[in-house]
CSV table of C-alpha atoms in Angstrom, one decimal:
chain,number,residue,atom,x,y,z
A,1,MET,CA,0.0,0.0,0.0
A,2,VAL,CA,1.3,3.5,-0.9
A,3,ILE,CA,0.0,6.6,0.7
A,4,GLU,CA,1.1,10.2,-0.2
A,5,SER,CA,1.4,12.7,2.5
A,6,ARG,CA,1.5,16.4,1.5
A,7,GLN,CA,2.0,17.8,5.0
A,8,PRO,CA,3.4,16.6,8.4
A,9,GLN,CA,-0.1,16.4,9.9
A,10,GLU,CA,-1.0,13.8,7.4
A,11,THR,CA,2.0,11.7,8.3
A,12,PHE,CA,1.0,12.1,12.0
A,13,GLU,CA,-2.6,11.0,11.3
A,14,LEU,CA,-1.4,7.9,9.5
A,15,GLY,CA,0.7,6.9,12.5
A,16,LYS,CA,-2.2,7.6,14.8
A,17,LYS,CA,-4.6,5.5,12.6
A,18,MET,CA,-2.1,2.6,12.5
A,19,ALA,CA,-1.7,2.7,16.4
A,20,GLN,CA,-5.5,2.5,16.8
A,21,GLU,CA,-5.4,-0.8,14.9
A,22,ALA,CA,-2.3,-2.1,16.8
A,23,LYS,CA,-2.5,-5.0,19.0
A,24,PRO,CA,0.0,-6.6,21.5
A,25,GLY,CA,2.8,-8.4,19.7
A,26,ASP,CA,2.9,-6.1,16.7
A,27,VAL,CA,6.2,-5.1,15.4
A,28,ILE,CA,6.5,-1.9,13.2
A,29,CYS,CA,9.6,-1.3,11.3
A,30,LEU,CA,10.1,2.3,10.4
A,31,LEU,CA,12.5,3.0,7.5
A,32,GLY,CA,13.7,6.3,6.0
A,33,ASP,CA,16.4,8.7,5.7
A,34,LEU,CA,17.2,11.3,8.3
A,35,GLY,CA,14.6,14.1,8.3
A,36,VAL,CA,11.8,12.3,6.4
A,37,GLY,CA,9.3,12.3,9.2
A,38,LYS,CA,9.8,9.2,11.2
A,39,THR,CA,9.5,11.2,14.4
A,40,VAL,CA,6.3,12.8,13.2
A,41,PHE,CA,4.9,9.4,12.3
A,42,THR,CA,6.0,8.0,15.7
A,43,GLN,CA,4.3,10.9,17.7
A,44,GLY,CA,1.1,10.2,15.8
A,45,PHE,CA,1.4,6.5,16.6
A,46,ALA,CA,1.9,7.4,20.4
A,47,THR,CA,-1.2,9.6,20.3
A,48,GLY,CA,-3.2,6.8,18.7
A,49,LEU,CA,-2.2,4.6,21.7
A,50,GLY,CA,-3.4,7.2,24.1
A,51,ILE,CA,0.0,8.4,25.2
A,52,THR,CA,0.1,12.1,26.1
A,53,GLU,CA,3.8,12.5,27.3
A,54,PRO,CA,6.2,14.0,24.6
A,55,ILE,CA,7.8,11.6,22.2
A,56,SER,CA,11.3,12.1,20.9
A,57,SER,CA,13.6,9.7,19.0
A,58,PRO,CA,15.6,7.5,21.5
A,59,THR,CA,18.8,7.8,19.4
A,60,PHE,CA,21.1,7.7,22.3
A,61,THR,CA,19.1,5.5,24.6
A,62,ILE,CA,18.1,2.9,22.0
A,63,ILE,CA,14.6,2.3,23.6
A,64,GLN,CA,12.0,4.5,25.1
A,65,GLU,CA,9.2,2.7,27.1
A,66,TYR,CA,5.6,4.2,27.3
A,67,GLU,CA,3.1,2.4,29.6
A,68,GLU,CA,0.3,4.9,29.8
A,69,GLY,CA,-1.5,4.0,26.6
A,70,ARG,CA,-3.9,1.3,26.0
A,71,ILE,CA,-1.0,-1.2,25.4
A,72,PRO,CA,2.6,-0.7,26.2
A,73,PHE,CA,4.6,1.1,23.6
A,74,TYR,CA,8.3,0.3,23.0
A,75,HIS,CA,10.0,2.8,20.7
A,76,PHE,CA,13.5,1.7,19.5
A,77,ASP,CA,16.0,3.7,17.5
A,78,VAL,CA,18.8,1.3,16.4
A,79,TYR,CA,20.8,3.8,14.2
A,80,ARG,CA,23.7,3.8,16.4
A,81,ILE,CA,23.8,0.1,17.2
A,82,SER,CA,27.2,-1.2,16.1
A,83,ASP,CA,26.7,-4.9,17.0
A,84,ILE,CA,23.5,-6.8,17.1
A,85,GLU,CA,24.6,-8.3,20.3
A,86,GLU,CA,23.8,-4.9,22.1
A,87,MET,CA,20.2,-5.9,21.5
A,88,ASP,CA,20.4,-9.0,23.5
A,89,GLU,CA,21.8,-6.8,26.4
A,90,ILE,CA,18.7,-4.6,26.5
A,91,GLY,CA,16.4,-7.6,26.4
A,92,PHE,CA,15.2,-7.1,22.8
A,93,GLU,CA,13.3,-10.4,22.6
A,94,GLU,CA,11.4,-9.8,25.7
A,95,TYR,CA,10.0,-6.6,24.0
A,96,VAL,CA,9.2,-8.0,20.6
A,97,TYR,CA,7.6,-11.2,21.9
A,98,GLY,CA,5.9,-9.3,24.9
A,99,ASP,CA,2.6,-7.7,25.6
A,100,GLY,CA,3.2,-4.4,23.9
A,101,VAL,CA,3.7,-3.0,20.4
A,102,CYS,CA,7.2,-2.2,19.1
A,103,LEU,CA,8.2,0.5,16.7
A,104,ILE,CA,11.7,0.1,15.5
A,105,GLU,CA,13.3,3.0,13.6
A,106,TRP,CA,16.1,1.9,11.2
A,107,ALA,CA,15.1,-1.8,11.5
A,108,ASN,CA,16.9,-2.6,8.3
A,109,LEU,CA,20.2,-2.3,10.1
A,110,MET,CA,19.2,-5.4,12.2
A,111,LYS,CA,17.1,-7.4,9.8
A,112,GLU,CA,18.4,-10.8,11.1
A,113,ILE,CA,16.6,-10.4,14.4
A,114,ILE,CA,13.4,-8.9,13.4
A,115,PRO,CA,10.5,-11.4,14.0
A,116,SER,CA,8.8,-12.6,10.8
A,117,ASN,CA,5.9,-10.7,9.4
A,118,PRO,CA,6.4,-7.2,10.7
A,119,LYS,CA,4.6,-4.3,9.4
A,120,VAL,CA,7.2,-2.1,7.4
A,121,VAL,CA,6.6,1.6,7.0
A,122,THR,CA,8.9,3.3,4.6
A,123,ILE,CA,8.9,7.1,4.3
A,124,GLU,CA,10.5,8.8,1.3
A,125,LYS,CA,10.9,12.3,0.2
A,126,ASP,CA,10.4,13.5,-3.4
A,127,LEU,CA,11.4,17.2,-3.6
A,128,GLN,CA,9.9,17.4,-7.2
A,129,GLN,CA,6.5,16.8,-5.5
A,130,GLY,CA,7.2,19.6,-2.9
A,131,PHE,CA,9.1,20.1,0.3
A,132,ASP,CA,6.5,18.5,2.6
A,133,TYR,CA,5.6,15.7,0.2
A,134,ARG,CA,6.2,12.0,1.5
A,135,LYS,CA,5.6,8.7,-0.1
A,136,ILE,CA,4.8,6.2,2.6
A,137,THR,CA,4.9,2.6,1.7
A,138,ILE,CA,3.3,-0.1,4.0
A,139,SER,CA,4.3,-3.7,3.6
A,140,ASN,CA,5.4,-6.8,5.4
A,141,GLN,CA,8.8,-7.0,3.6
A,142,LEU,CA,11.8,-5.7,5.3
C-alpha cells in the first residue's frame, strides 16, 4: 500500500490510525532517511495509543518505554547500534515477544533479529513533489 502525505499532519494522522489498529505483539519497522518524518509518524502513533507524554527519538538510549497507553509502547532507534549483540543486552526479545507494540526505527540495520511478518513503514521524500511531500509505503517486507 502506498500513501502520499503532503504535510506533516497527514503523516502524524497515518501513525495515529495505525496505532488505533495495533495489537499486542505487533512489530512496526520504520524506515527512511534522516529528516523524512519518522518522528512525526511516531508521535502520531503514540497519540493513537493514548500516550500524552512528549515523544522523541531514542537515538542515544536505543529504547523508550511508554506504559500509559492502551497497550505498552516500545520505541526503538537502532541507528547507532554497532553490534546486534547490544540488542540482547537490552532484552530485545522480551520486548518484541511481549505484551506491547514495538516500533523500530532503522530496523533494516538489524534485519536478522526482526520477527517474521513485521509491518514495514517506509517514508521517502520526493522534492519534485514539494518540500513536505512524503511517499509512505506499508508492506510486510523488510
